[in-house]
Amino acid sequence: MKGFIVMFLLLMGLNSFVYMHLSSASSEYGERSQIGYLLLDKHMLIGDEDFQQADLNLDVNHLKEKYDIIYYLSYKASQLPEGIKNGDKVKVSYSEISQTKIPQIAVKAMELYTSSCEKKSELVGHIYIEEKILIEDGNFHAKDIHLDMDELQAKYQIVLLHIESPLLLEGIVSGDQVAIGYSRMLESYPPKALVTCIEKLN
């Protein structure tokens, strides 16, 4: 009986730790966004880079078989951008996701997506996609793109990138010079930017 009680208390402590950790992570990032293709009739968002417009009329089961990044959206008609069409690429803002079989996003705001970054919150540099970093130095040499993190940090000024949607990286490869739009800069070393858009410059 004592063993059972000890095990129960340990499990309760573990659950509490996990809950606190997840809550902390959620508050760190605050309001978040996801980019994808809107399926108006199904109230769904497809976030895969390889989404095909010909698949707009597939049923939910076939969409789940073909694509990995799928969400149900909970929104009001008044939140839809003016003139939006089935299959348009949109940016959806939210604060949390309900972890159901297909995750559900409670939409705070929705807008048609454009890859152009706002100048007021922009970083410029060379992107290293595999490490999710931006190298800001103007004297960056392309041959250094495959140095390991420690060597890059010793040689250049670096910003970590928190990229939620793979669609932000559409048409971008490591070494490209890009403009990065961001909503917040987290205090860490190196600092971490919560990325809202990526625009190729070269």
Tab-separated table of C-alpha atoms in Angstrom:
chain	number	residue	atom	x	y	z
A	1	MET	CA	0.000	0.000	0.000
A	2	LYS	CA	2.839	2.396	0.888
A	3	GLY	CA	4.478	1.630	-2.453
A	4	PHE	CA	1.258	2.527	-4.274
A	5	ILE	CA	0.983	5.850	-2.403
A	6	VAL	CA	4.616	6.735	-3.178
A	7	MET	CA	4.080	5.928	-6.882
A	8	PHE	CA	0.873	8.013	-6.930
A	9	LEU	CA	2.655	11.016	-5.404
A	10	LEU	CA	5.534	10.698	-7.877
A	11	LEU	CA	3.104	10.641	-10.814
A	12	MET	CA	1.248	13.665	-9.462
A	13	GLY	CA	4.539	15.538	-9.138
A	14	LEU	CA	5.516	14.620	-12.699
A	15	ASN	CA	2.156	15.801	-14.067
A	16	SER	CA	2.537	19.076	-12.189
A	17	PHE	CA	6.042	19.564	-13.594
A	18	VAL	CA	4.891	18.900	-17.175
A	19	TYR	CA	1.928	21.274	-16.791
A	20	MET	CA	4.147	24.045	-15.407
A	21	HIS	CA	6.696	23.513	-18.187
A	22	LEU	CA	4.050	23.687	-20.917
A	23	SER	CA	2.445	26.755	-19.350
A	24	SER	CA	5.815	28.457	-19.196
A	25	ALA	CA	6.521	27.653	-22.854
A	26	SER	CA	3.116	28.978	-23.873
A	27	SER	CA	3.572	32.279	-22.014
A	28	GLU	CA	7.095	32.678	-23.453
A	29	TYR	CA	5.826	32.803	-27.026
A	30	GLY	CA	2.527	34.616	-26.315
A	31	GLU	CA	0.350	35.130	-29.370
A	32	ARG	CA	1.430	32.870	-32.207
A	33	SER	CA	0.644	32.524	-35.894
A	34	GLN	CA	0.359	29.806	-38.514
A	35	ILE	CA	0.452	30.146	-42.294
A	36	GLY	CA	-1.381	27.811	-44.619
A	37	TYR	CA	-4.013	27.269	-47.268
A	38	LEU	CA	-7.586	27.924	-46.143
A	39	LEU	CA	-10.277	25.360	-46.950
A	40	LEU	CA	-13.354	27.510	-46.425
A	41	ASP	CA	-15.965	24.760	-46.712
A	42	LYS	CA	-14.169	22.553	-44.161
A	43	HIS	CA	-12.928	25.303	-41.782
A	44	MET	CA	-9.441	23.821	-42.166
A	45	LEU	CA	-5.892	25.073	-42.664
A	46	ILE	CA	-3.252	23.049	-44.545
A	47	GLY	CA	0.296	24.119	-43.683
A	48	ASP	CA	2.296	21.807	-45.971
A	49	GLU	CA	4.574	23.451	-48.558
A	50	ASP	CA	3.542	20.972	-51.256
A	51	PHE	CA	-0.229	21.549	-50.966
A	52	GLN	CA	-1.955	21.327	-54.347
A	53	GLN	CA	-5.019	23.391	-55.240
A	54	ALA	CA	-6.446	20.336	-57.013
A	55	ASP	CA	-6.868	18.756	-53.555
A	56	LEU	CA	-9.289	21.389	-52.275
A	57	ASN	CA	-12.244	19.041	-52.739
A	58	LEU	CA	-10.682	15.977	-51.099
A	59	ASP	CA	-12.528	14.705	-48.031
A	60	VAL	CA	-10.942	15.028	-44.590
A	61	ASN	CA	-9.669	11.424	-44.465
A	62	HIS	CA	-7.818	11.773	-47.771
A	63	LEU	CA	-6.366	15.128	-46.694
A	64	LYS	CA	-5.050	13.511	-43.496
A	65	GLU	CA	-3.440	10.730	-45.541
A	66	LYS	CA	-1.724	13.192	-47.898
A	67	TYR	CA	-0.710	16.091	-45.651
A	68	ASP	CA	1.011	16.406	-42.272
A	69	ILE	CA	0.176	19.932	-41.094
A	70	ILE	CA	-3.599	20.174	-40.734
A	71	TYR	CA	-5.723	22.239	-38.352
A	72	TYR	CA	-9.400	22.842	-37.761
A	73	LEU	CA	-10.164	26.545	-37.434
A	74	SER	CA	-12.734	28.096	-35.111
A	75	TYR	CA	-13.592	31.590	-36.366
A	76	LYS	CA	-16.451	33.988	-37.037
A	77	ALA	CA	-17.473	35.020	-40.564
A	78	SER	CA	-16.542	38.593	-39.625
A	79	GLN	CA	-12.899	37.474	-39.162
A	80	LEU	CA	-12.546	36.405	-42.801
A	81	PRO	CA	-10.537	38.867	-44.919
A	82	GLU	CA	-12.561	40.686	-47.564
A	83	GLY	CA	-12.580	38.909	-50.923
A	84	ILE	CA	-11.018	35.710	-49.593
A	85	LYS	CA	-11.415	32.590	-51.749
A	86	ASN	CA	-11.210	28.865	-51.106
A	87	GLY	CA	-7.544	27.823	-51.230
A	88	ASP	CA	-6.079	31.270	-50.513
A	89	LYS	CA	-2.892	31.411	-48.446
A	90	VAL	CA	-3.601	33.056	-45.091
A	91	LYS	CA	-1.892	33.944	-41.832
A	92	VAL	CA	-3.857	32.961	-38.733
A	93	SER	CA	-3.073	34.456	-35.307
A	94	TYR	CA	-3.923	32.522	-32.120
A	95	SER	CA	-2.823	32.050	-28.521
A	96	GLU	CA	-3.372	28.316	-28.078
A	97	ILE	CA	-4.204	25.087	-29.897
A	98	SER	CA	-6.612	22.409	-28.610
A	99	GLN	CA	-4.852	19.055	-28.951
A	100	THR	CA	-7.643	16.994	-30.510
A	101	LYS	CA	-7.237	14.291	-33.174
A	102	ILE	CA	-6.895	17.118	-35.663
A	103	PRO	CA	-5.608	20.098	-33.626
A	104	GLN	CA	-8.043	23.027	-33.430
A	105	ILE	CA	-7.032	26.684	-33.511
A	106	ALA	CA	-9.242	29.350	-31.936
A	107	VAL	CA	-8.607	32.168	-34.412
A	108	LYS	CA	-7.904	35.652	-33.040
A	109	ALA	CA	-7.225	37.242	-36.423
A	110	MET	CA	-6.874	36.168	-40.048
A	111	GLU	CA	-5.284	37.954	-43.006
A	112	LEU	CA	-4.258	37.145	-46.554
A	113	TYR	CA	-0.590	36.194	-46.451
A	114	THR	CA	2.101	38.179	-48.213
A	115	SER	CA	5.806	37.361	-47.944
A	116	SER	CA	6.789	41.052	-47.810
A	117	CYS	CA	8.163	41.983	-44.390
A	118	GLU	CA	7.287	45.150	-42.488
A	119	LYS	CA	10.335	47.399	-42.202
A	120	LYS	CA	9.636	48.366	-38.570
A	121	SER	CA	10.548	44.925	-37.196
A	122	GLU	CA	13.058	43.525	-39.631
A	123	LEU	CA	16.416	41.768	-39.508
A	124	VAL	CA	18.625	41.329	-42.569
A	125	GLY	CA	21.256	38.636	-43.001
A	126	HIS	CA	22.018	35.182	-44.361
A	127	ILE	CA	19.817	32.297	-43.249
A	128	TYR	CA	21.041	28.851	-42.196
A	129	ILE	CA	17.880	26.752	-42.313
A	130	GLU	CA	19.257	23.555	-40.795
A	131	GLU	CA	20.340	25.375	-37.616
A	132	LYS	CA	17.422	27.886	-37.729
A	133	ILE	CA	19.709	30.900	-37.409
A	134	LEU	CA	20.280	34.250	-39.121
A	135	ILE	CA	23.838	35.490	-39.584
A	136	GLU	CA	23.574	39.286	-39.460
A	137	ASP	CA	27.169	40.308	-40.245
A	138	GLY	CA	27.665	42.143	-43.540
A	139	ASN	CA	31.085	40.502	-43.949
A	140	PHE	CA	29.628	36.963	-43.972
A	141	HIS	CA	31.390	34.556	-46.360
A	142	ALA	CA	29.153	31.978	-48.104
A	143	LYS	CA	31.796	29.262	-47.622
A	144	ASP	CA	31.227	29.511	-43.845
A	145	ILE	CA	27.552	28.472	-44.003
A	146	HIS	CA	28.394	24.889	-42.990
A	147	LEU	CA	30.581	25.730	-39.994
A	148	ASP	CA	29.247	24.305	-36.740
A	149	MET	CA	27.336	26.539	-34.335
A	150	ASP	CA	30.269	27.237	-31.995
A	151	GLU	CA	32.467	28.371	-34.897
A	152	LEU	CA	29.698	30.542	-36.363
A	153	GLN	CA	29.033	32.185	-32.969
A	154	ALA	CA	32.732	32.890	-32.503
A	155	LYS	CA	33.004	34.509	-35.947
A	156	TYR	CA	29.647	36.227	-36.556
A	157	GLN	CA	26.665	37.931	-34.927
A	158	ILE	CA	23.831	35.371	-34.832
A	159	VAL	CA	20.096	35.422	-34.104
A	160	LEU	CA	18.167	32.207	-33.390
A	161	LEU	CA	14.928	31.870	-35.389
A	162	HIS	CA	11.666	30.433	-34.079
A	163	ILE	CA	9.832	29.444	-37.290
A	164	GLU	CA	6.398	27.911	-36.716
A	165	SER	CA	5.290	27.410	-40.315
A	166	PRO	CA	7.381	25.674	-43.027
A	167	LEU	CA	5.562	27.836	-45.590
A	168	LEU	CA	7.652	30.771	-44.370
A	169	LEU	CA	10.659	29.017	-45.915
A	170	GLU	CA	9.034	28.476	-49.325
A	171	GLY	CA	11.631	29.216	-52.033
A	172	ILE	CA	14.374	29.878	-49.445
A	173	VAL	CA	17.614	27.872	-49.163
A	174	SER	CA	20.522	28.045	-46.717
A	175	GLY	CA	22.914	30.867	-47.590
A	176	ASP	CA	20.221	33.140	-49.058
A	177	GLN	CA	20.261	36.789	-48.010
A	178	VAL	CA	16.858	37.448	-46.445
A	179	ALA	CA	14.799	39.990	-44.546
A	180	ILE	CA	13.215	38.515	-41.422
A	181	GLY	CA	10.092	40.055	-39.909
A	182	TYR	CA	9.447	39.202	-36.268
A	183	SER	CA	6.893	39.869	-33.551
A	184	ARG	CA	9.155	39.554	-30.491
A	185	MET	CA	12.816	39.155	-29.603
A	186	LEU	CA	13.307	36.760	-26.689
A	187	GLU	CA	16.116	37.334	-24.218
A	188	SER	CA	18.509	34.444	-24.652
A	189	TYR	CA	22.038	33.881	-25.886
A	190	PRO	CA	22.058	34.196	-28.825
A	191	PRO	CA	18.762	36.188	-28.904
A	192	LYS	CA	15.755	34.415	-30.453
A	193	ALA	CA	13.323	36.078	-32.879
A	194	LEU	CA	9.711	34.899	-33.232
A	195	VAL	CA	9.516	34.962	-37.031
A	196	THR	CA	6.445	36.309	-38.844
A	197	CYS	CA	7.793	36.486	-42.411
A	198	ILE	CA	10.879	35.761	-44.498
A	199	GLU	CA	11.598	37.673	-47.706
A	200	LYS	CA	14.403	36.633	-50.095
A	201	LEU	CA	16.616	39.558	-51.084
A	202	ASN	CA	19.077	38.042	-53.552
